[in-house]
Amino acid sequence: MNGSASDAVAIDVCGLTRHFGDLVAVEDVSFQVDRGAIFGLLGPNGSGKSTIIRMLLGILPPTSGTANVLGHRSLEESELIKPRVGYMSQRFSLYADLSVRENLDFYGRVYGLEGEHLAERREYVLELTEMGDYQRQLAGNLSGGWKQRLALSCSLIHEPEILMLDEPTAGIDPVARRHLWDLLFELSGRGVTQLVTTHYMDEAERCTDVGYIYLSRMLVLGKPSQLKALPQVSPEGTKRYELRIPKATEHLTTLRSVDGVRDATLFGETVHVLVDDCLDPPQLINRIEVQAAETESREIPPSLEDVFVTLTAAAERDHTNAAGVDLFNAEVQAERVASTVGPQPKMVKGKSLAGLGAVLAKELVHIRRQPTTLFFMLVIPVMQTLIFGYAIDTQIENIPMVVFDMDGRQHASELTSAFVNTRRFRLLEHVLDETTFHRAITSGRAKVGLRIPPNYSDRIVRGEQVVVQVLIDGSDSQVATTAQSTAHLLGLSLSIQMARAIGDSLQIAPARDEKGEGVLPIEVRSRMLFNPDLDSSHFFVPGLVGIILQLVTLFLTSFAIVRERELGTLEQLFVTPVGRMGLLLGKLLPYAMIGFVELLLVLTVMIYVFGVPVNGNLVLLLALAMLFMVCSLGLGLLVSTLSKTQLEAMQFAFIIMLPSVLLSGFMFPRSEMPLPIYLITFGIPVTYFIEILRGVVLRGADLLDLIPSIVGLVICCTLVLWLSVMRFQKRLA
Ligand code: ADP
Ligand code: MG
């Protein structure tokens, strides 16, 4: 930027263009804003005003063209611009659950203000915007006009040289609108350059310069007085009158058809007509059959609204020739183009950790104000552990059984008792006929049916083989296999008992023990090393700790960021000098801390409620849990970069949670999975953490035993963090 121009020009835009896919949002827009000016960017909704401001602030890269603000390139040097510019975005984007004062202090701190200086600035803006009495109110409870004042106050806290206000008066009442404009004039008097967008035509009159954007292009540009004098607006040999006629709408078409009428536009209850000099109001009124007494007329200079209406109509008539009217000197234009063509400047990076303290403090206030978050993070996991820990009980006992005993003598009832004594089966009832027997199983009342034939006792006594039928409902495979193997084992052991009794009495028994008694030749004795009672909760609960830790941190972090994106506060933060890492760490650290407390709670429940002791080193476990939490927070961050709305975030988070629950080995053993699925399980971070948890808690594994899992976790963690931090940019697109 050449020195002489930069002093007088605050904003310099040249050929700025932005496409969103096929949509051209801004096309070849050029303008300059002098220091101290109030530049009004006017245009209907969707004409590209907000997009222009976002490009000026460097949070949206242009498709082509350049913008300089305060002598710096918007895109590459945005970090140099941000501390000197105040931005008020189109939507109310302050923190509703923070008070007026907390909002101000937060933005002040983000801009690096502290202590005395911050207090001084806060008092100054509160006085300027007359908000002193509202300091303690929550921002969300303010009325529309006061919300806008607060937003203005926040954008002024750091004494910006330029204010960019995106539709500051949209949606507020006329009185509040006037007050806000009074404030803008006041600021202008204090030397603050302002770029204000609006779609209210009357507000354009208040600006020192205006640009009118229509269909993404700058249609006209200049000072209001210059615009009104444009030949297209006030052609030579014409006059403009304001006519007050009853039922003006009905006469509009007739008026337009009158010879000598160049244009007629409705303005509330009046009509502005542009007529040839030769035509005067009495003649005009004659032509439209209204009583002259009921009308009033006066000659008026064109308003800016007339200017825009005329030029818009002209542009619509001649769409191809919509290049517009630019009051810039062509030579100046050419010079500017030349001056902006130069070597590509490097990206200027801001301080990465800037604003960390401010964001951290704010996040803690959010959490304090929203006890549901704490509830969700601390109470729910404990409840989940309890419920899941008890519910996922794979020990199968008391399988309902019906018995159809056709024998009815002692041997048969001993067999029934033997079934019940295994505790696997619970005797539901004795049935007396075949139909009831079958129906008991088909109806689902009983899962197992034991049918003892009529000659059972006889055959046992005679030493003949007897077949006992066990019907098993196979629809629940786990119950069925348990029932099947128990029944088989029972039959086997009863048979062996009988065989042993016989063998013992013979000369040659299969084998004998030291006491000389007949025994089985080979006896296999097993000993459980880690979970002697084979208590399934011992296996499940440690895994549950991992799943719950991921569930809560993943959801909360992704929501915490996406909520700000949805509310628009993230955009507001992007235009501040807050550093990328400062913003990220400030948002993630509080959740990491709460996550850690949650981990301790869930472990306590595991140890004291489920009686699962930690066999290994607790410190090692906690250290590795921290590593896993970093990974899980990273996943949350990744989700937040992928989603625009909280709903999307929820869907993404579910997509991540599903394989974590089903494929991580938490529910089903990984070794049993088909090869492609088994390979996928290596890409799931919680897989490694569950291995670590089970290792340390159940088997007392030490660091050495865990190395493969730790390496896996570290790799996952690095990848996830790298990906999410790369994706998280201080930009909108
Ligand atoms: P204005 O502020 O004048 O109302 P905008 O600058 O918001 O207009 O939008 C201009 C056009 O660009 C609109 O058609 C809008 O839908 C589109 N647009 C704006 N932002 C995006 C975006 N991030 N992605 C896609 N289209 C966008
Ligand atoms: Mg807008």
Coordinates of C-alpha atoms and ligand atoms in Angstrom, one line a residue, residues 44-51 54 90 166-167 197, ligand 2:
P44 CA -31.9 -5.5 -0.1
N45 CA -31.6 -8.8 1.8
G46 CA -29.3 -11.3 0.2
S47 CA -27.4 -8.7 -1.9
G48 CA -24.1 -9.6 -0.4
K49 CA -23.5 -7.0 2.3
S50 CA -22.6 -9.3 5.1
T51 CA -20.4 -11.3 2.8
R54 CA -16.7 -10.8 6.4
Q90 CA -25.9 -9.1 11.9
D166 CA -23.8 -5.3 10.0
E167 CA -27.5 -4.2 10.0
T197 CA -24.9 -1.9 6.3
Ligands
MG2 MG -26.5 -9.5 5.9

